[in-house]
Amino acid sequence: MHLHILGICGTFMGSLALLARELGITVSGSDAHVYPPMSTQLEEAGIRLAEGYAAANLVPRPDLVVVGNALSRGNPEVEAVLDRGLPYVSGPQWLAEHVLAGRRVIAVAGTHGKTTTASLLAWLLESAGLMPGFLIGGVPRNFGVSARLGAHDAPFVVEADEYDTAFFDKRSKFVHYRPEIAILGNLEFDHADIFPDLAAIERQFHHLVRTVPGRGRLLVADGEPALGRVLEQGCWTPVVRFGSEAASPWRLELEREDASRFRVIHQEGQGEESVDEDAVVDWPLTGAYNARNALAALAAAHACGVDLARGCAALSRFESPRRRQELRGEVAGIQVIDDFAHHPTAIAATLEGLRAATARGRLLAVIEPRSNTMRLGTLRDRLAASIGAADAAFWYQPPGLDWSLAPLLAASPVAAQLHEDLDALVDALVTEARPLDRIVVMSNGDFGGIHEKLLAALEAAHG
């Protein structure tokens, strides 16, 4: 069978390609934006990529076309699929029918932290010898790939995105997955290009809740009003809370300010069915939000039979996914860190976590607001405050952003610069940076290869 994937270099579609290849299917694909790490994964798997969309990419004729949600009517390759009468399907539907069917699915949902939580959960299950399958919207460094089938009788971890499915299916992706266990980590407004308000996203999350069976489990973060409203719409599955509230069966207590060490407390049930246990996590990650992600993963792994103490010990060997506080290099004591944060809440959490872990030196934030929500300017009033934990901020005005970032400078709580030229931005960073500084680059795109350019420029200046 020959499967052709439109939008193959997206994190979801690229992972789908790896799973199809592992199933023995011939896979090809096309995309307009090809860059690592997904392009590297696909090339290493021997998957043929076409740069750009064209009818010619459909020769030889594929047996089935999987259409990514970034593709719309008017795209030349989409139009060719329709005109030629080729069979087509969305990525989530293909995943559900060809990979998830018959598996114990664990879905990880939420506005933030899905990739890290899914990576944590897959690692916990792997460390316990369960050989899980997974599809994650990033590359977990403990595995080196973003997706694999795993053992046929093992749990399958899927990052459950609320974004819409395809141009012909406007439901959220996660309604296709039908999990037995669902993690609801947090919920706030995002994806302003498809959702008019938070209430619309809450309805989609409730659609996910409706698909979880009564014998399953909903692991729901405490202190999240929007998730509370989701459950108020109806719930037919046992709910287990996690977080920091005293009443939650799963909770954590930080033992270091930077959250590199914390205690997990699990208290659940009554009488002979009661559980009262705790264990300490000492691990390489920082930030209270990462500790919370780990707590959710531990609770889900425990539901799959993983002992709490064993799970906590495994976290000491966890490596954060690519592009999640990933150290890309160090020159003359200056670190360059890559992070996927692009929403004001995520930007603030990332910087606060790094600040708590920065004993010496300064924290320089470099931010490219380029997500669809940012392009619409929906959350721009929250951007200036999001960088309060940094010592200085360097904003980049990307092409295609229709509103100016200039007002952010006047509202900035720290020293800030704005650049429209990437080379000028790199020069400014090299001029500003000094030994022991940490430069954290935040974007959900490739940012014009800024990490490599910056490291090369630092080497030239300090080498």
Coordinates of C-alpha atoms in Angstrom, one line a residue:
M1 CA 0.0 0.0 0.0
H2 CA 1.2 3.5 -0.8
L3 CA 0.2 6.3 1.6
H4 CA 0.8 9.9 0.6
I5 CA 0.7 12.6 3.4
L6 CA 0.0 16.2 2.8
G7 CA 1.7 18.4 5.4
I8 CA 4.1 15.6 6.3
C9 CA 6.6 17.8 8.3
G10 CA 4.1 18.8 10.9
T11 CA 4.8 17.2 14.2
F12 CA 1.6 15.1 14.1
M13 CA 1.7 14.2 10.4
G14 CA 5.4 13.3 10.5
S15 CA 4.8 11.0 13.5
L16 CA 2.0 9.4 11.6
A17 CA 4.3 8.8 8.7
L18 CA 6.7 6.9 11.0
L19 CA 3.9 4.7 12.3
A20 CA 2.8 3.9 8.8
R21 CA 6.3 3.0 7.8
E22 CA 6.6 0.8 10.8
L23 CA 3.5 -1.0 9.7
G24 CA 5.2 -1.8 6.4
I25 CA 3.4 0.8 4.3
T26 CA 5.1 2.7 1.6
V27 CA 5.0 6.4 2.6
S28 CA 5.6 9.6 0.7
G29 CA 4.6 13.2 1.5
S30 CA 4.8 16.8 0.7
D31 CA 5.1 20.1 2.7
A32 CA 5.8 23.7 2.1
H33 CA 8.1 24.1 5.2
V34 CA 10.7 21.3 5.7
Y35 CA 13.0 21.7 8.6
P36 CA 14.5 19.7 11.5
P37 CA 13.8 17.8 13.7
M38 CA 10.9 16.3 11.7
S39 CA 12.6 16.5 8.3
T40 CA 15.6 14.7 9.7
Q41 CA 13.5 11.9 11.2
L42 CA 11.7 11.3 8.0
E43 CA 14.8 11.3 5.9
E44 CA 16.4 8.8 8.3
A45 CA 13.3 6.6 7.9
G46 CA 13.7 6.6 4.1
I47 CA 10.5 8.5 3.5
R48 CA 10.4 10.5 0.2
L49 CA 9.6 14.2 0.7
A50 CA 8.5 16.7 -1.9
E51 CA 9.1 20.4 -1.1
G52 CA 6.0 22.4 -2.0
Y53 CA 2.5 21.3 -3.0
A54 CA 1.8 20.3 -6.6
A55 CA -0.4 17.8 -8.5
A56 CA 2.8 16.1 -9.7
N57 CA 3.5 14.9 -6.1
L58 CA 0.6 12.5 -6.6
V59 CA 2.5 10.5 -9.2
P60 CA 2.7 7.6 -8.8
R61 CA -0.9 7.5 -7.8
P62 CA -1.2 6.7 -4.0
D63 CA -3.7 4.3 -2.6
L64 CA -4.7 6.7 0.1
V65 CA -4.0 10.4 0.8
V66 CA -3.8 11.6 4.4
V67 CA -4.6 15.3 4.6
G68 CA -3.1 17.5 7.3
N69 CA -5.2 20.1 9.1
A70 CA -3.0 22.9 7.8
L71 CA -4.2 22.2 4.2
S72 CA -7.3 24.1 2.8
R73 CA -9.3 24.2 -0.3
G74 CA -7.4 26.1 -3.0
N75 CA -4.2 24.3 -2.2
P76 CA -3.1 22.8 -5.6
E77 CA -2.4 19.3 -4.2
V78 CA -5.7 19.2 -2.3
E79 CA -7.5 20.3 -5.5
A80 CA -5.7 17.5 -7.5
V81 CA -6.8 14.9 -4.9
L82 CA -10.4 16.0 -5.2
D83 CA -10.4 16.4 -9.0
R84 CA -8.8 12.9 -9.5
G85 CA -11.2 11.3 -7.1
L86 CA -8.4 9.9 -4.9
P87 CA -9.5 8.4 -1.6
Y88 CA -8.5 10.7 1.3
V89 CA -8.8 10.7 5.1
S90 CA -7.7 12.9 8.0
G91 CA -4.6 12.1 10.1
P92 CA -6.5 11.5 13.4
Q93 CA -9.0 9.2 11.7
W94 CA -6.3 7.2 10.0
L95 CA -4.5 6.9 13.4
A96 CA -7.7 5.8 15.2
E97 CA -8.5 3.1 12.6
H98 CA -5.1 1.7 11.8
V99 CA -3.1 2.1 15.1
L100 CA -5.3 2.8 18.1
A101 CA -8.0 0.3 17.4
G102 CA -7.9 -2.4 20.1
R103 CA -5.2 -0.6 22.1
R104 CA -5.4 0.8 25.6
V105 CA -5.1 4.5 24.7
I106 CA -4.0 7.2 27.1
A107 CA -4.7 10.7 25.7
V108 CA -2.8 13.7 27.1
A109 CA -4.8 16.9 26.6
G110 CA -4.4 20.6 27.7
T111 CA -3.4 24.0 26.4
H112 CA 0.2 23.6 27.6
G113 CA 2.5 20.8 28.5
K114 CA 1.1 18.1 26.3
T115 CA 4.4 17.1 24.6
T116 CA 6.4 17.0 27.9
T117 CA 3.6 15.1 29.8
A118 CA 3.2 12.6 27.0
S119 CA 7.0 12.1 26.8
L120 CA 7.1 11.6 30.6
L121 CA 4.4 9.0 30.5
A122 CA 5.9 7.1 27.6
W123 CA 9.2 7.0 29.5
L124 CA 7.6 5.8 32.8
L125 CA 5.8 3.0 30.9
E126 CA 9.0 2.1 29.1
S127 CA 11.1 2.1 32.3
A128 CA 8.6 -0.3 33.8
G129 CA 9.1 -2.7 30.8
L130 CA 5.7 -2.2 29.2
M131 CA 7.1 -1.2 25.8
P132 CA 4.4 1.4 25.1
G133 CA 3.5 2.8 21.7
F134 CA 3.3 6.6 21.4
L135 CA 2.7 9.5 19.1
I136 CA 4.0 12.8 20.5
G137 CA 4.1 16.3 19.1
G138 CA 7.9 16.5 19.5
V139 CA 10.9 14.3 19.8
P140 CA 11.4 12.7 23.3
R141 CA 15.1 12.4 23.7
N142 CA 14.8 9.2 25.7
F143 CA 13.5 7.5 22.5
G144 CA 14.9 9.6 19.7
V145 CA 11.7 9.4 17.6
S146 CA 8.4 11.1 17.9
A147 CA 6.3 7.9 17.4
R148 CA 6.5 4.2 17.5
L149 CA 4.0 1.3 17.6
G150 CA 5.4 -0.4 20.7
A151 CA 4.1 -3.9 21.8
H152 CA 0.7 -4.7 20.4
D153 CA -0.7 -5.4 23.9
A154 CA 0.9 -2.3 25.5
P155 CA -0.7 1.0 26.3
F156 CA -0.5 3.7 23.5
V157 CA 0.2 7.3 24.6
V158 CA -1.1 10.0 22.2
E159 CA -0.7 13.7 22.5
A160 CA -4.3 14.8 22.2
D161 CA -4.6 18.2 20.4
E162 CA -7.8 20.3 20.4
Y163 CA -7.0 21.8 17.1
D164 CA -9.4 21.0 14.3
T165 CA -9.0 17.7 12.3
A166 CA -9.0 18.7 8.6
F167 CA -10.7 21.1 6.1
F168 CA -13.5 18.5 5.8
D169 CA -13.7 17.7 9.5
K170 CA -13.8 20.6 11.9
R171 CA -14.0 18.5 15.1
S172 CA -11.0 18.6 17.4
K173 CA -8.4 15.9 16.7
F174 CA -8.8 14.3 20.1
V175 CA -12.4 13.2 19.6
H176 CA -11.1 10.4 17.2
Y177 CA -8.9 8.7 19.8
R178 CA -11.4 7.2 22.3
P179 CA -9.0 6.9 25.2
E180 CA -9.5 4.7 28.2
I181 CA -7.5 7.2 30.3
A182 CA -7.4 10.9 29.6
I183 CA -5.2 13.5 31.2
L184 CA -6.7 17.0 31.2
G185 CA -3.7 19.2 32.3
N186 CA -5.0 22.7 31.9
L187 CA -7.3 24.8 29.7
E188 CA -7.2 28.4 28.6
F189 CA -7.9 30.4 25.4
D190 CA -5.7 29.6 22.4
H191 CA -6.2 28.8 18.7
A192 CA -8.0 32.1 18.1
D193 CA -8.0 31.2 14.3
I194 CA -10.6 28.5 14.9
F195 CA -12.2 29.1 18.3
P196 CA -14.2 32.3 19.0
D197 CA -13.8 32.1 22.8
L198 CA -12.8 29.8 25.6
A199 CA -16.4 28.4 25.9
A200 CA -16.0 26.9 22.4
I201 CA -12.8 25.1 23.4
E202 CA -14.5 23.9 26.6
R203 CA -17.2 22.3 24.4
Q204 CA -14.6 20.4 22.5
F205 CA -13.0 19.2 25.7
H206 CA -16.4 18.0 26.8
H207 CA -16.7 16.0 23.5
L208 CA -13.4 14.3 24.6
V209 CA -14.8 13.6 28.0
R210 CA -17.9 12.0 26.4
T211 CA -15.7 9.4 24.6
V212 CA -13.9 8.1 27.8
P213 CA -15.7 4.9 29.0
G214 CA -17.1 4.4 32.5
R215 CA -14.5 1.8 33.2
G216 CA -11.8 4.4 32.3
R217 CA -10.3 7.3 34.2
L218 CA -10.1 11.1 33.9
L219 CA -7.0 12.6 35.5
V220 CA -7.9 16.3 35.9
A221 CA -5.7 19.1 37.2
D222 CA -7.0 20.9 40.2
G223 CA -7.2 24.7 40.3
E224 CA -8.4 24.9 36.7
P225 CA -11.8 26.6 36.5
A226 CA -12.2 25.9 32.8
L227 CA -11.8 22.2 33.4
G228 CA -14.3 22.4 36.1
R229 CA -16.8 23.9 33.7
V230 CA -16.0 21.1 31.2
L231 CA -17.0 18.4 33.8
E232 CA -20.1 20.3 34.8
Q233 CA -21.4 19.7 31.3
G234 CA -21.6 16.0 32.2
C235 CA -19.2 13.3 33.2
W236 CA -19.7 9.5 33.2
T237 CA -16.1 8.4 34.1
P238 CA -14.3 8.4 37.5
V239 CA -12.4 11.6 38.0
V240 CA -9.1 11.7 39.9
R241 CA -7.6 15.1 40.6
F242 CA -3.9 16.0 40.7
G243 CA -2.1 19.1 41.6
S244 CA -1.3 20.9 44.9
E245 CA -4.7 21.1 46.6
A246 CA -5.0 19.1 49.9
A247 CA -8.1 17.2 48.7
S248 CA -6.5 16.0 45.5
P249 CA -5.5 12.2 45.6
W250 CA -2.3 13.1 43.7
R251 CA -0.4 16.1 44.8
L252 CA 3.2 17.4 45.0
E253 CA 5.3 19.4 47.4
L254 CA 8.3 21.3 46.1
E255 CA 11.5 20.6 48.1
R256 CA 13.6 23.0 46.0
E257 CA 12.4 26.4 44.6
D258 CA 13.4 25.5 41.1
A259 CA 11.3 22.2 41.3
S260 CA 14.3 20.0 40.5
R261 CA 13.3 18.1 43.6
F262 CA 9.8 17.4 44.8
R263 CA 7.7 15.0 46.8
V264 CA 4.8 13.1 45.3
I265 CA 1.9 12.2 47.7
H266 CA -0.7 9.7 46.7
Q267 CA -3.7 9.2 49.0
E268 CA -6.8 7.6 47.6
G269 CA -9.7 5.3 48.7
Q270 CA -11.0 4.2 52.1
G271 CA -10.7 1.2 54.3
E272 CA -9.0 -1.8 52.8
E273 CA -9.0 -0.1 49.4
S274 CA -7.1 3.0 50.7
V275 CA -3.7 4.0 49.3
D276 CA -1.2 6.1 51.3
E277 CA 2.2 6.5 49.7
D278 CA 4.8 9.0 48.8
A279 CA 8.1 9.2 47.1
V280 CA 10.7 11.9 46.1
V281 CA 11.6 12.9 42.6
D282 CA 15.2 14.3 42.0
W283 CA 15.5 15.0 38.3
P284 CA 17.2 17.3 35.8
L285 CA 14.2 19.4 34.8
T286 CA 13.2 22.6 36.5
G287 CA 10.0 24.6 36.8
A288 CA 6.9 24.0 38.9
Y289 CA 4.9 23.4 35.7
N290 CA 7.2 20.5 34.7
A291 CA 6.8 19.0 38.2
R292 CA 3.0 19.2 37.6
N293 CA 3.4 17.5 34.2
A294 CA 5.4 14.8 35.9
L295 CA 2.7 14.3 38.6
A296 CA 0.1 13.8 35.9
A297 CA 2.3 11.3 34.1
L298 CA 2.9 9.4 37.4
A299 CA -0.8 9.2 38.1
A300 CA -1.5 7.8 34.6
A301 CA 1.4 5.3 34.8
H302 CA 0.2 4.2 38.2
A303 CA -3.2 3.4 36.6
C304 CA -1.3 1.1 34.2
G305 CA 0.3 -0.7 37.1
V306 CA 3.6 1.2 37.5
D307 CA 4.7 1.4 41.1
L308 CA 5.1 5.0 42.4
A309 CA 8.6 4.6 43.8
R310 CA 9.8 3.0 40.6
G311 CA 8.2 5.7 38.5
C312 CA 9.8 8.5 40.6
A313 CA 13.2 6.8 40.3
A314 CA 12.8 6.6 36.5
L315 CA 12.2 10.4 36.3
S316 CA 15.9 10.9 37.3
R317 CA 16.8 9.5 33.9
F318 CA 14.3 11.5 31.9
E319 CA 15.5 13.8 29.2
S320 CA 13.2 16.7 28.1
P321 CA 11.9 16.5 24.6
R322 CA 13.6 18.4 21.8
R323 CA 12.8 22.1 21.8
R324 CA 11.7 22.0 25.5
Q325 CA 14.4 23.9 27.4
E326 CA 16.9 22.2 25.1
L327 CA 20.5 23.3 25.4
R328 CA 21.6 23.8 21.8
G329 CA 25.1 24.9 22.7
E330 CA 27.5 26.9 24.9
V331 CA 30.2 29.3 23.9
A332 CA 32.4 31.1 26.4
G333 CA 30.1 30.3 29.2
I334 CA 27.0 31.6 27.3
Q335 CA 24.3 29.1 26.9
V336 CA 21.8 29.0 24.0
I337 CA 18.5 27.3 25.0
D338 CA 15.7 26.4 22.6
D339 CA 12.1 26.3 23.8
F340 CA 8.7 25.9 22.0
A341 CA 6.9 28.4 24.2
H342 CA 4.7 30.7 22.1
H343 CA 1.6 31.5 24.3
P344 CA 2.0 34.1 27.1
T345 CA 1.3 31.6 29.8
A346 CA 4.0 29.2 28.5
I347 CA 6.5 32.0 27.9
A348 CA 6.1 33.1 31.5
A349 CA 6.3 29.6 32.9
T350 CA 9.4 28.8 30.9
L351 CA 11.2 32.0 32.1
E352 CA 10.1 31.6 35.7
G353 CA 11.4 28.0 35.7
L354 CA 14.7 29.0 34.2
R355 CA 15.0 32.0 36.5
A356 CA 14.6 29.7 39.6
A357 CA 17.4 27.5 38.2
T358 CA 19.8 30.4 37.4
A359 CA 22.1 31.0 40.3
R360 CA 24.5 33.3 38.4
G361 CA 24.4 35.2 35.2
R362 CA 21.4 36.8 33.4
L363 CA 18.4 35.4 31.6
L364 CA 18.0 36.9 28.1
A365 CA 14.6 36.1 26.4
V366 CA 14.4 36.0 22.6
I367 CA 10.8 35.7 21.4
E368 CA 9.2 35.3 17.9
P369 CA 5.4 35.5 18.2
R370 CA 4.4 33.6 15.1
S371 CA 1.6 31.2 16.1
N372 CA -1.8 31.6 14.5
T373 CA -3.2 33.1 17.7
M374 CA -0.3 35.5 17.9
R375 CA -0.7 36.5 14.2
L376 CA -4.3 37.6 15.1
G377 CA -3.0 39.6 18.0
T378 CA -5.6 38.0 20.3
L379 CA -3.3 37.7 23.3
R380 CA -0.9 40.5 22.6
D381 CA -1.9 42.5 25.7
R382 CA -0.5 39.7 27.9
L383 CA 2.9 39.5 26.1
A384 CA 4.8 42.3 27.8
A385 CA 4.0 40.9 31.3
S386 CA 5.0 37.4 30.3
I387 CA 8.7 38.2 30.2
G388 CA 8.9 39.6 33.8
A389 CA 11.3 36.8 35.0
A390 CA 13.9 37.7 32.3
D391 CA 16.6 40.3 32.7
A392 CA 16.2 41.5 29.2
A393 CA 13.9 40.7 26.2
F394 CA 14.6 40.7 22.5
W395 CA 11.5 40.7 20.4
Y396 CA 11.5 39.6 16.7
Q397 CA 8.8 41.0 14.4
P398 CA 8.3 38.1 11.9
P399 CA 7.1 38.6 8.4
G400 CA 3.4 38.2 8.1
L401 CA 2.6 39.5 11.6
D402 CA 0.2 42.3 10.8
W403 CA 0.4 44.2 14.0
S404 CA 3.5 45.9 15.5
L405 CA 5.4 44.7 18.5
A406 CA 6.6 48.2 19.2
P407 CA 4.1 48.9 22.0
L408 CA 5.6 46.0 24.0
L409 CA 8.7 48.0 24.6
A410 CA 6.9 50.8 26.4
A411 CA 5.0 48.3 28.5
S412 CA 7.9 46.0 29.2
P413 CA 8.9 45.3 32.8
V414 CA 12.5 44.7 31.8
A415 CA 14.9 46.2 29.2
A416 CA 13.6 45.3 25.7
Q417 CA 14.6 45.6 22.1
L418 CA 12.7 45.0 18.9
H419 CA 14.2 43.7 15.7
E420 CA 12.8 43.1 12.2
D421 CA 16.1 41.7 10.7
L422 CA 17.3 38.4 12.0
D423 CA 21.0 39.2 11.5
A424 CA 20.7 42.4 13.4
L425 CA 19.0 40.5 16.2
V426 CA 21.9 38.0 16.3
D427 CA 24.4 40.9 16.4
A428 CA 22.5 42.6 19.3
L429 CA 22.5 39.3 21.3
V430 CA 26.2 38.8 20.7
T431 CA 26.9 42.4 21.8
E432 CA 24.8 42.0 25.0
A433 CA 25.7 38.5 26.1
R434 CA 28.5 37.8 28.6
P435 CA 29.7 34.7 30.3
L436 CA 27.2 32.9 32.6
D437 CA 24.2 34.3 30.7
R438 CA 21.5 32.0 29.4
I439 CA 19.8 33.0 26.1
V440 CA 16.5 31.3 25.8
V441 CA 15.0 31.4 22.3
M442 CA 11.2 30.9 22.2
S443 CA 9.2 30.2 19.0
N444 CA 7.0 27.4 17.6
G445 CA 8.8 27.6 14.3
D446 CA 12.3 27.2 13.0
F447 CA 13.0 31.0 13.6
G448 CA 15.2 31.2 10.6
G449 CA 17.8 28.9 12.0
I450 CA 18.7 31.5 14.7
H451 CA 20.2 29.0 17.1
E452 CA 22.9 27.9 14.7
K453 CA 23.5 31.5 13.6
L454 CA 23.8 32.7 17.1
L455 CA 26.2 30.0 18.2
A456 CA 28.4 30.6 15.2
A457 CA 28.4 34.4 15.9
L458 CA 29.2 33.8 19.5
E459 CA 32.1 31.5 18.5
A460 CA 33.4 34.1 16.1
A461 CA 33.3 36.8 18.8
H462 CA 34.6 34.8 21.8
G463 CA 36.4 31.8 20.2

